[in-house]
GROMACS .gro file of C-alpha atoms in nm:
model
  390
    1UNK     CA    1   3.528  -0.681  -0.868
    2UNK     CA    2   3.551  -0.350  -1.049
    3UNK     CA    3   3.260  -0.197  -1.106
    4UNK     CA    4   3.376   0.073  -1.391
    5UNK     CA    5   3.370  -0.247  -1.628
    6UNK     CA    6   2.989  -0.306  -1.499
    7UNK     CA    7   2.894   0.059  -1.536
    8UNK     CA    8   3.039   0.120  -1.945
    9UNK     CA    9   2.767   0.039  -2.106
   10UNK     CA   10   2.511   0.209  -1.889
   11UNK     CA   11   2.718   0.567  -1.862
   12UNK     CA   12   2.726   0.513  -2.343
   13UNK     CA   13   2.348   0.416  -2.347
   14UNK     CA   14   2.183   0.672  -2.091
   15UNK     CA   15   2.401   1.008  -2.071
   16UNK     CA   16   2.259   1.293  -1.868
   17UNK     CA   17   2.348   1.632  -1.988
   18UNK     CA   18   2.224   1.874  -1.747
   19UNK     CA   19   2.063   2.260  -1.882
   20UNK     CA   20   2.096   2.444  -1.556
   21UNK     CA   21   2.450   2.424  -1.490
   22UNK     CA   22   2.651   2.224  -1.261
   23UNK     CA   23   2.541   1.907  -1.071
   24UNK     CA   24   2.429   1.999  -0.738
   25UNK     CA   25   2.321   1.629  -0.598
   26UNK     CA   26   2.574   1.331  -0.545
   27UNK     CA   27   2.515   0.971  -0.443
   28UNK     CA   28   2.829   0.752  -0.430
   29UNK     CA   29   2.755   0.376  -0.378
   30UNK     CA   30   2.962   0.093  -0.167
   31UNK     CA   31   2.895  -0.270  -0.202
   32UNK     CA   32   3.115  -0.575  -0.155
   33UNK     CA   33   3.125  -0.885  -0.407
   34UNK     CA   34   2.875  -0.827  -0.603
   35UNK     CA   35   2.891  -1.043  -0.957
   36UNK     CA   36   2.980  -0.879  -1.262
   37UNK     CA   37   2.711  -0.953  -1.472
   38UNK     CA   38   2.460  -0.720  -1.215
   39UNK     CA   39   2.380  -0.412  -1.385
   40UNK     CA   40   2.253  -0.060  -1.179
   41UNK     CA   41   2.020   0.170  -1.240
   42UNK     CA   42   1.944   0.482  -1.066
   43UNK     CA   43   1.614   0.640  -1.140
   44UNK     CA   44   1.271   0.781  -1.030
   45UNK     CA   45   0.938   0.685  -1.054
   46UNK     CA   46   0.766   1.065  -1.027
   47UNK     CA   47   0.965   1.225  -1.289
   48UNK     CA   48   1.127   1.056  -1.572
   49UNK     CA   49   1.292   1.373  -1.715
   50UNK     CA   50   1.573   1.263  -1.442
   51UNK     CA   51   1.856   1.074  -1.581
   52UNK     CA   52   2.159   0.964  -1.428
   53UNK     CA   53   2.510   1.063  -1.497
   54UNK     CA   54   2.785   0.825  -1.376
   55UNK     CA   55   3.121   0.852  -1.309
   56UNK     CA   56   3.314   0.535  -1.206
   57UNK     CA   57   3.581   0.564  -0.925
   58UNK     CA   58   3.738   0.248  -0.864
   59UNK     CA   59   3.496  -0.005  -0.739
   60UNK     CA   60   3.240   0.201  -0.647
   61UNK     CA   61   2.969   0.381  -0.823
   62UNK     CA   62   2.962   0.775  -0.818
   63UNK     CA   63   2.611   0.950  -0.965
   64UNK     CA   64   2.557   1.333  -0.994
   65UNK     CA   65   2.210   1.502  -1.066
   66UNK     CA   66   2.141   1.834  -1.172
   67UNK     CA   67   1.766   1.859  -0.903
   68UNK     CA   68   1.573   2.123  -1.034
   69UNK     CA   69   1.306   2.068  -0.749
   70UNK     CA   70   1.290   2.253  -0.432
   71UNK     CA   71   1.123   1.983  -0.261
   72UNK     CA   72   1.268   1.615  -0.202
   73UNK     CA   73   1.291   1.341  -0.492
   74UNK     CA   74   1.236   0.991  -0.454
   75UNK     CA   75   1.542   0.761  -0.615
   76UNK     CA   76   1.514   0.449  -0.617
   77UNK     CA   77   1.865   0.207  -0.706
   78UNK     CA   78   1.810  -0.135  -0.840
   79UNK     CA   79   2.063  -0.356  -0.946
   80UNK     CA   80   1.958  -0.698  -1.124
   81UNK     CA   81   2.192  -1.004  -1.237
   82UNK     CA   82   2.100  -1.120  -1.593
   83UNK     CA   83   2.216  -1.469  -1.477
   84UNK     CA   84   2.056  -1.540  -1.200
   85UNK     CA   85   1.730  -1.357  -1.145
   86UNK     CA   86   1.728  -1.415  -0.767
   87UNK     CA   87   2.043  -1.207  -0.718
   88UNK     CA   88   1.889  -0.843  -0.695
   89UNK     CA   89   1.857  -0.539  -0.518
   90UNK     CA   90   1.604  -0.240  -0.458
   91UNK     CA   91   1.580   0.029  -0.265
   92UNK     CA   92   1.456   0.391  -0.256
   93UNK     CA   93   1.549   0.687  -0.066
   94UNK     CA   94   1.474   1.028  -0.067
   95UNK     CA   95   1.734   1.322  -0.185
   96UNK     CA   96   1.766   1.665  -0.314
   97UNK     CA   97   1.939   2.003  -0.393
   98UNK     CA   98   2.219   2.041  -0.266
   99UNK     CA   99   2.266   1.750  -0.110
  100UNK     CA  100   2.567   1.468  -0.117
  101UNK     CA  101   2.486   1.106  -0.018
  102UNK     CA  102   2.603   0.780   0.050
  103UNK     CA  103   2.467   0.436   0.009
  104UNK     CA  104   2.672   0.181   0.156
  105UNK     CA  105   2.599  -0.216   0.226
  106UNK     CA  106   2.870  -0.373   0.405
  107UNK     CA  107   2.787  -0.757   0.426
  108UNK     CA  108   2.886  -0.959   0.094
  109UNK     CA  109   2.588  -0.914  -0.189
  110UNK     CA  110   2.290  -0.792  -0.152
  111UNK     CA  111   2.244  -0.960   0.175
  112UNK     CA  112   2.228  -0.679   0.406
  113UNK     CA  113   1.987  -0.356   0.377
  114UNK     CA  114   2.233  -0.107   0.303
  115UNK     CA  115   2.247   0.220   0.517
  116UNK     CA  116   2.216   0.567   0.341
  117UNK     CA  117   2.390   0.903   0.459
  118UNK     CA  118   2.391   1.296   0.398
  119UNK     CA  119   2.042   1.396   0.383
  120UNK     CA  120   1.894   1.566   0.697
  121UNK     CA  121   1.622   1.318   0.694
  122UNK     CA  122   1.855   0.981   0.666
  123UNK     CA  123   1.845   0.916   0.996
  124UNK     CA  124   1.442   0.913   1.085
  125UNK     CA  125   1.415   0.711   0.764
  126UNK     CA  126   1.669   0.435   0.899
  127UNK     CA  127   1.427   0.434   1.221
  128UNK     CA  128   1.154   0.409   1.036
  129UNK     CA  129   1.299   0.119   0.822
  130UNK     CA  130   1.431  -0.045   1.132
  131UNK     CA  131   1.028  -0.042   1.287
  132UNK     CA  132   0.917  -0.201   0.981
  133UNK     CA  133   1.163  -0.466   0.916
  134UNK     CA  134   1.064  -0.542   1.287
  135UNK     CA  135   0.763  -0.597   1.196
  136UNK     CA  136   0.801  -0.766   0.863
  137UNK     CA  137   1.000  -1.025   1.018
  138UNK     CA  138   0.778  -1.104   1.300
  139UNK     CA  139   0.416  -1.145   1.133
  140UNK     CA  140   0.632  -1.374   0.813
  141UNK     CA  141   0.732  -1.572   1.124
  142UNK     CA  142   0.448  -1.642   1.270
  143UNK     CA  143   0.260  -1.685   0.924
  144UNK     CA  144   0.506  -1.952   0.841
  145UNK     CA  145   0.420  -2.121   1.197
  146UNK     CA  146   0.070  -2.082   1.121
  147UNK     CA  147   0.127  -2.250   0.732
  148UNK     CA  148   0.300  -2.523   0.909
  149UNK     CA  149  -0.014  -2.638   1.125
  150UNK     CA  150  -0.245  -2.611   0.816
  151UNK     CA  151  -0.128  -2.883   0.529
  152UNK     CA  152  -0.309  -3.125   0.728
  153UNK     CA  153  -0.611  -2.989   0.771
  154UNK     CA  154  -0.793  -3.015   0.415
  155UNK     CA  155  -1.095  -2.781   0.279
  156UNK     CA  156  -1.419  -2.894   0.282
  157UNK     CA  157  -1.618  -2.849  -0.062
  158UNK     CA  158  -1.739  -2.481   0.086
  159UNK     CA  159  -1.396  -2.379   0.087
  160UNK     CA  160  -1.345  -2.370   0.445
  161UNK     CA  161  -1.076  -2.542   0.660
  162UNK     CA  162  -1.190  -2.752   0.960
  163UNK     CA  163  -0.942  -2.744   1.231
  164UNK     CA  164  -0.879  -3.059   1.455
  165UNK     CA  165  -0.889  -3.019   1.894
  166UNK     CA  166  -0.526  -2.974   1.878
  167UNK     CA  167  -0.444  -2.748   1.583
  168UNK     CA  168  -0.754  -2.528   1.607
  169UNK     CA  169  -0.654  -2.378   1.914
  170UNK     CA  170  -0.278  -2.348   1.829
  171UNK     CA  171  -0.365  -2.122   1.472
  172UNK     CA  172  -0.639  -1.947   1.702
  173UNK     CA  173  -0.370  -1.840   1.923
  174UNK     CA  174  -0.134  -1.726   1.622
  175UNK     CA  175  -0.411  -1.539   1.518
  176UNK     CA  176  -0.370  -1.365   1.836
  177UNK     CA  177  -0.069  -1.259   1.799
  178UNK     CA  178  -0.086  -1.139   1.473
  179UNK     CA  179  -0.349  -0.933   1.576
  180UNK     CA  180  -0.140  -0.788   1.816
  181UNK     CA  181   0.126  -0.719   1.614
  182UNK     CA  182  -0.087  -0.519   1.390
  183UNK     CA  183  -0.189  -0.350   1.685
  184UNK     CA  184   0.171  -0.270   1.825
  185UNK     CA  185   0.313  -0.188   1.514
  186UNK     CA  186   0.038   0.065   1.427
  187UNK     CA  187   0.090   0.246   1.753
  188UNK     CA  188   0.491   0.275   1.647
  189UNK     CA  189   0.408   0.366   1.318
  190UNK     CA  190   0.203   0.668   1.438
  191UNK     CA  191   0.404   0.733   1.670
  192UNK     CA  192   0.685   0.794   1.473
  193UNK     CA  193   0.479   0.960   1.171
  194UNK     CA  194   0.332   1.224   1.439
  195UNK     CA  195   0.711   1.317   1.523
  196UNK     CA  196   0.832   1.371   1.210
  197UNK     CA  197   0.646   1.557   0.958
  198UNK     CA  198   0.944   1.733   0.830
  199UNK     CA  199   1.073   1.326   0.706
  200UNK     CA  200   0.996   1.288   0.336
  201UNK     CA  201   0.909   0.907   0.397
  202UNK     CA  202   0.630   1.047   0.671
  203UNK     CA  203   0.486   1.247   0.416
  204UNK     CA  204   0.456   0.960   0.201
  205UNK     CA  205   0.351   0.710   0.454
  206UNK     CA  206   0.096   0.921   0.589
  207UNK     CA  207  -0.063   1.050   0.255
  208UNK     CA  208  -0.220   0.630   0.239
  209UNK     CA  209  -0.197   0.563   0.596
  210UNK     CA  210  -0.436   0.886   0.648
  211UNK     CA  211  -0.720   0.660   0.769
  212UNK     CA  212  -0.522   0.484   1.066
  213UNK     CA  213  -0.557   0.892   1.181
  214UNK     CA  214  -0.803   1.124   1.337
  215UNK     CA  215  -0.878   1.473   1.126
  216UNK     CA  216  -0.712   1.600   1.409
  217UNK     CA  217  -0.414   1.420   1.360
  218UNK     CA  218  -0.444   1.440   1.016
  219UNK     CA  219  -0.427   1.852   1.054
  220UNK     CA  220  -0.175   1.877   1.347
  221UNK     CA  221   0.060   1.667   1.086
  222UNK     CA  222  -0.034   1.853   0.801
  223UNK     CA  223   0.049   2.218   0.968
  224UNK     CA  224   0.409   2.101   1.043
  225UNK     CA  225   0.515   1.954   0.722
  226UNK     CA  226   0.786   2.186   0.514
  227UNK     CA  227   0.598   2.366   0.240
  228UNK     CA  228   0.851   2.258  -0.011
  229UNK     CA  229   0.762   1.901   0.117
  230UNK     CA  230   0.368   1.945   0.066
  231UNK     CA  231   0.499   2.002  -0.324
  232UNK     CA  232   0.601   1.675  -0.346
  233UNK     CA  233   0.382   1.426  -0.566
  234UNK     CA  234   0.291   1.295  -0.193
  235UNK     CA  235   0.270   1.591  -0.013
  236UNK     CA  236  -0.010   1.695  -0.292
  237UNK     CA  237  -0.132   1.358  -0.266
  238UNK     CA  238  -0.163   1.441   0.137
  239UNK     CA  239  -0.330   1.794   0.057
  240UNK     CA  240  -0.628   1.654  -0.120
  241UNK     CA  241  -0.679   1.382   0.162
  242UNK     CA  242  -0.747   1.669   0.448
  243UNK     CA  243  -0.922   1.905   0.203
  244UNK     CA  244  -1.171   1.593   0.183
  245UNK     CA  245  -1.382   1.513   0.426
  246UNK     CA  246  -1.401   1.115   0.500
  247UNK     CA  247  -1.710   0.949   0.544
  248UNK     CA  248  -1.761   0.874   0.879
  249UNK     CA  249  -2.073   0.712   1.130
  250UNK     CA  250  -2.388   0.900   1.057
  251UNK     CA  251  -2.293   1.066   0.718
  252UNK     CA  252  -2.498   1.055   0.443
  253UNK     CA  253  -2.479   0.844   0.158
  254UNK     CA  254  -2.590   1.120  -0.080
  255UNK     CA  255  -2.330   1.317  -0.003
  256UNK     CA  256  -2.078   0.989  -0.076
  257UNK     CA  257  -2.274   0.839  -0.336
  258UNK     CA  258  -2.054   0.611  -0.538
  259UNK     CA  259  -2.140   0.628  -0.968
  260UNK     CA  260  -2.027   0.435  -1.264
  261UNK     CA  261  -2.103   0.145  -1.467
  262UNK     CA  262  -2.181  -0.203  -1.403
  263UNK     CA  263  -2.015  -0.526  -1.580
  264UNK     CA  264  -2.277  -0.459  -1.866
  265UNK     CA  265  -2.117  -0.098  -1.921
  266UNK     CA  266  -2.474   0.005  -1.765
  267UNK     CA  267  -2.472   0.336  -1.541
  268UNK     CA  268  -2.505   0.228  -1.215
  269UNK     CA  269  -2.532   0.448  -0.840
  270UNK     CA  270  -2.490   0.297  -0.479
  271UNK     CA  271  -2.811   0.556  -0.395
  272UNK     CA  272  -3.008   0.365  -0.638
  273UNK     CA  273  -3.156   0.042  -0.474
  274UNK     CA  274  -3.398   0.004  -0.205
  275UNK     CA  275  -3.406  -0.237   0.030
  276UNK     CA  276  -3.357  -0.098   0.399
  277UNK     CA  277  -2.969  -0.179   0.443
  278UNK     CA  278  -2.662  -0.126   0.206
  279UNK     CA  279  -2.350  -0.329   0.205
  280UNK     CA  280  -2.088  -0.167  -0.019
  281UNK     CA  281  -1.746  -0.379  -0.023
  282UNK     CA  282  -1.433  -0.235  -0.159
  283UNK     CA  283  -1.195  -0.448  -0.367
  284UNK     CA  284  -0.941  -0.530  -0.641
  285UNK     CA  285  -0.860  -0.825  -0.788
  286UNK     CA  286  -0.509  -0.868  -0.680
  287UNK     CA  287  -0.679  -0.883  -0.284
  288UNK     CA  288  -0.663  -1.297  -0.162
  289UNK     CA  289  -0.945  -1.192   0.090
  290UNK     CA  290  -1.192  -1.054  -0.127
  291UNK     CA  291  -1.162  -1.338  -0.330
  292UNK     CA  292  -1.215  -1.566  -0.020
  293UNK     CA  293  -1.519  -1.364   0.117
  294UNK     CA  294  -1.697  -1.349  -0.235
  295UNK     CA  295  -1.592  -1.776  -0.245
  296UNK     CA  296  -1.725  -1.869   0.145
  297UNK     CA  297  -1.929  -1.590   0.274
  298UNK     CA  298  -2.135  -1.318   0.023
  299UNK     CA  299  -2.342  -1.590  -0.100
  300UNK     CA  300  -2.447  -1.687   0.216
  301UNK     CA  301  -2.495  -1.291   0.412
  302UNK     CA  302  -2.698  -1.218  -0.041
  303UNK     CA  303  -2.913  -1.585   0.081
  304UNK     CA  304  -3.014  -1.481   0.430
  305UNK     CA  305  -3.060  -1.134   0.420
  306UNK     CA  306  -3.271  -1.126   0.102
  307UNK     CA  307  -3.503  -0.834   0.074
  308UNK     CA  308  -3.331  -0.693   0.347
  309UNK     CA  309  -3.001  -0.627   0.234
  310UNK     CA  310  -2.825  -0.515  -0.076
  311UNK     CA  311  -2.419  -0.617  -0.124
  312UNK     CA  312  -2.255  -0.411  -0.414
  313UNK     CA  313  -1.915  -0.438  -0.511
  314UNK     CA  314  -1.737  -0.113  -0.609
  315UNK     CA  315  -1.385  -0.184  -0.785
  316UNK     CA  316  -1.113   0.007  -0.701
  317UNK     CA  317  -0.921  -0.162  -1.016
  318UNK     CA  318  -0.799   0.144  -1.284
  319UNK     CA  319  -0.840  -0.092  -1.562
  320UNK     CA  320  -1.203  -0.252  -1.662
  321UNK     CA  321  -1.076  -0.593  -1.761
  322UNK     CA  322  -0.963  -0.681  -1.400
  323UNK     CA  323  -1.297  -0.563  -1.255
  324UNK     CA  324  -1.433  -0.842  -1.492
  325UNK     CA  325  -1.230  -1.101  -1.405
  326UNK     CA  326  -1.233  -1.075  -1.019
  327UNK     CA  327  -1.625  -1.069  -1.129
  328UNK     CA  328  -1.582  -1.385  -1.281
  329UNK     CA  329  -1.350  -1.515  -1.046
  330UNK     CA  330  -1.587  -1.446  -0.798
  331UNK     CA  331  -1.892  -1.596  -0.978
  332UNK     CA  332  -2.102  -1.256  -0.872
  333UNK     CA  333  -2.460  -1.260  -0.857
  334UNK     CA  334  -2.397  -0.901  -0.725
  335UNK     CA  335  -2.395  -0.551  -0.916
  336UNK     CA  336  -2.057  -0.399  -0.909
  337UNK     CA  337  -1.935   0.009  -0.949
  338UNK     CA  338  -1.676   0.012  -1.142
  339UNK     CA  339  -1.532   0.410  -1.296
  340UNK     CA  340  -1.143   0.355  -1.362
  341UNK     CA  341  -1.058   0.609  -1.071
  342UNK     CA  342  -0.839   0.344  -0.906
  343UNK     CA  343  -0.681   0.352  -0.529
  344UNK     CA  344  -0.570   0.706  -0.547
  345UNK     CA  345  -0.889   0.839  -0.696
  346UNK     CA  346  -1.172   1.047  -0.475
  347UNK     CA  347  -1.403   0.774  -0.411
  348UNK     CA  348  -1.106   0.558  -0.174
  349UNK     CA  349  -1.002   0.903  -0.036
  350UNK     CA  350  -1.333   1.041   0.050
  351UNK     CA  351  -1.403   0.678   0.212
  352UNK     CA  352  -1.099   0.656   0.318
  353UNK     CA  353  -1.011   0.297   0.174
  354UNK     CA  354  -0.636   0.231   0.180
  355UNK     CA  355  -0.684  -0.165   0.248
  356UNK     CA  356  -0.930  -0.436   0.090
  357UNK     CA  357  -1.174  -0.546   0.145
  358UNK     CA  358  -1.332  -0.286   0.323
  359UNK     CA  359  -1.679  -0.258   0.413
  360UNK     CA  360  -1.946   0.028   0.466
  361UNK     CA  361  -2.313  -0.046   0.586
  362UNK     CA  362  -2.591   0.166   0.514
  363UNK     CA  363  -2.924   0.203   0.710
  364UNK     CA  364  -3.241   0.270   0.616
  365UNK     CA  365  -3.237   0.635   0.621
  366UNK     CA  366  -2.901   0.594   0.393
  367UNK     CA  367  -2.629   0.689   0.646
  368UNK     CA  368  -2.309   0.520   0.713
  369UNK     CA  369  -2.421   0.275   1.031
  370UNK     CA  370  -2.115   0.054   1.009
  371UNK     CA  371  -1.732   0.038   0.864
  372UNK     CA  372  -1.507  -0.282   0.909
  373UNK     CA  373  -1.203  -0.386   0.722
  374UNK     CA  374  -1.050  -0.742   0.641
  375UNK     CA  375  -1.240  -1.091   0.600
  376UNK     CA  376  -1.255  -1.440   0.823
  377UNK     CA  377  -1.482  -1.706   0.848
  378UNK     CA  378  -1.837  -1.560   0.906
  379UNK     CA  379  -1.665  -1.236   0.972
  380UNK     CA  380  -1.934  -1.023   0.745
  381UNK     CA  381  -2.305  -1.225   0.986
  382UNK     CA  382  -2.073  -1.111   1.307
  383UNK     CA  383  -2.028  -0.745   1.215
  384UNK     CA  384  -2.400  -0.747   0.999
  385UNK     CA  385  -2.660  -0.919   1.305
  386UNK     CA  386  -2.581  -0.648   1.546
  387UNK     CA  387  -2.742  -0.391   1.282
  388UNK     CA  388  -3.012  -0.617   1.127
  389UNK     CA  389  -3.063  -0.913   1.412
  390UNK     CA  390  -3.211  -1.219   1.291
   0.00000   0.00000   0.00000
């Protein structure tokens, strides 16, 4: 196909007239048989003053940025087919001043993930894409085999699936495995994060996977990152996680106190209520497990801990109308924080929360006894008895 045709209305519509002179960043673009009707776009999330200009030589696709930066920008390309709304493409890469890059994908379509060249940094990335589509493909694998084993096995009107003599052990042992894949893919991911802190994808990465590392990990990292790279939007981002200090066993809760309002807009503090232990779950209501726990568990850990135990939710949801509804959804008899800071805001990076739901129990003296992260069947009585005992 020939792309220039593709490309004439985009280059008319969205011009790019650069102020400080000549272009100094190219990407040129290879891709084989892709339909006509697909349409490109090269942009970037962190700063929209960035516009492309495009130049069309023969059938590829030739972009040129004036960077103003010093530090790395994150592109991403997309290209979408009007026609056929499964046909599409996305991906993101990092590039900058002075810097001339390729994207190629050399299997028909969109079928292959294409392989990017020219920045010093290209080739950690592709390892670090490589390790994740590793993993990707295994846990979707084995989530399909476990999928395949359920159907038959029907909910009971609690919610929860009972698993015959022959299946039960068989998801068990998927279970397993997806465990350990978590486990073995964590150890590669830090692995690879701890060797290159001068990769603008580890910056990234490690300014939300902070909490899978010790402070000092966190700080060994952080000294060896490019000071042009700790100006990028996630090299701040990683800044303000290791000038915080995240709660950990035995801090205080008045020095983490959590403040907002409740579902009645009324102001509402974690320090505020009384009975000897404090269970404070994050969520948001796009999280399939905190919707499960709230559905088969809370209800019953609210029931048999009464007196005992408090369970607040705090929201980590930016916008108040989805803290309502997964308080709806959820039927909550519980108070909830809500205070619009979101999954990037203070609270989740002084508690270091970067997965849902994620749980922190207080003692009776009010400091942090407990932390645990995820939700199964009668996970929250397992991790709760050892602390309370009934």
């Amino acid at each position: 196909m020939k792309l220039s045709a593709l490309m004439a209305g985009a280059l008319m519509c969205v011009p790019f007239l650069s102020r400080a002179g000549e272009p100094n960043y190219t990407l040129d673009v290879k891709m084989k048989n892709i339909p006509d009707s697909v349409v490109f776009t090269l942009g970037c999330d962190d700063d929209p003053k960035y516009k492309q200009k495009v130049a069309i030589i023969g059938d590829s696709l030739h972009f040129e940025l004036d960077i103003r930066e010093d530090f790395p920008i994150e592109f991403y390309l997309t290209a979408r087919n009007p026609q056929n709304k499964q046909d599409r493409f996305i991906t993101s890469f990092y590039g900058g001043r002075n810097i001339s890059q390729k994207l190629n994908n050399v299997a028909d379509g969109f079928a292959a993930a294409p392989k990017i060249t020219g920045a010093p940094w290209d080739e950690a990335t592709a390892e670090w894409q490589r390790i994740y589509r590793d993993y990707s493909d295994t846990m979707k694998a084995l989530r399909e085999e476990r999928e395949r084993l359920m159907p038959q096995n029907q909910a009971d009107r609690d919610g929860v699936v009972r698993l015959d003599s022959v299946t039960g052990p068989k998801v068990s042992e998927i279970g397993r495995k997806l465990q350990a894949c978590g486990k073995e893919f964590d150890e590669a991911m830090k692995q690879w994060l701890m060797s290159h802190p001068d990769v603008p994808e580890a910056v990234s990465l490690m300014s939300w996977r902070y909490a899978k590392f010790s402070r000092e990990e966190l700080e060994a990292f952080g000294a060896k990152v490019p000071p042009a790279m700790m100006e990028m939007p996630a090299g701040k981002m990683l800044k303000k996680r290791l000038d915080t200090k995240i709660i950990a066993v035995g801090d205080k809760l008045e020095d983490y106190d959590l403040v907002g309002v409740d579902t009645d807009s009324v102001a509402i503090r974690l320090s505020q209520f009384t009975t000897p232990y404090i269970l404070v779950d994050f969520n948001s209501l796009g999280c399939g497990a905190c919707r499960m726990a709230a559905k088969q568990e809370i209800p019953k850990i609210i029931e048999e801990y009464a007196g005992e135990l408090t369970f607040v939710s705090y929201s980590v949801d930016e916008e108040r109308k989805r803290m309502l509804r997964a308080h709806e959804i959820d039927k909550a008899t519980w108070p909830t924080i809500w205070n619009g800071s979101g999954s990037q805001g203070m609270d989740c990076i002084k508690y270091g929360v970067t997965s849902y739901p994620t749980f922190f129990l207080f003692g009776p003296d009010r400091t942090l006894i407990d932390t645990f992260v995820g939700w199964g069947p009668k996970y929250l009585s397992g991790k709760i008895s050892p602390h309370i005992g009934h």
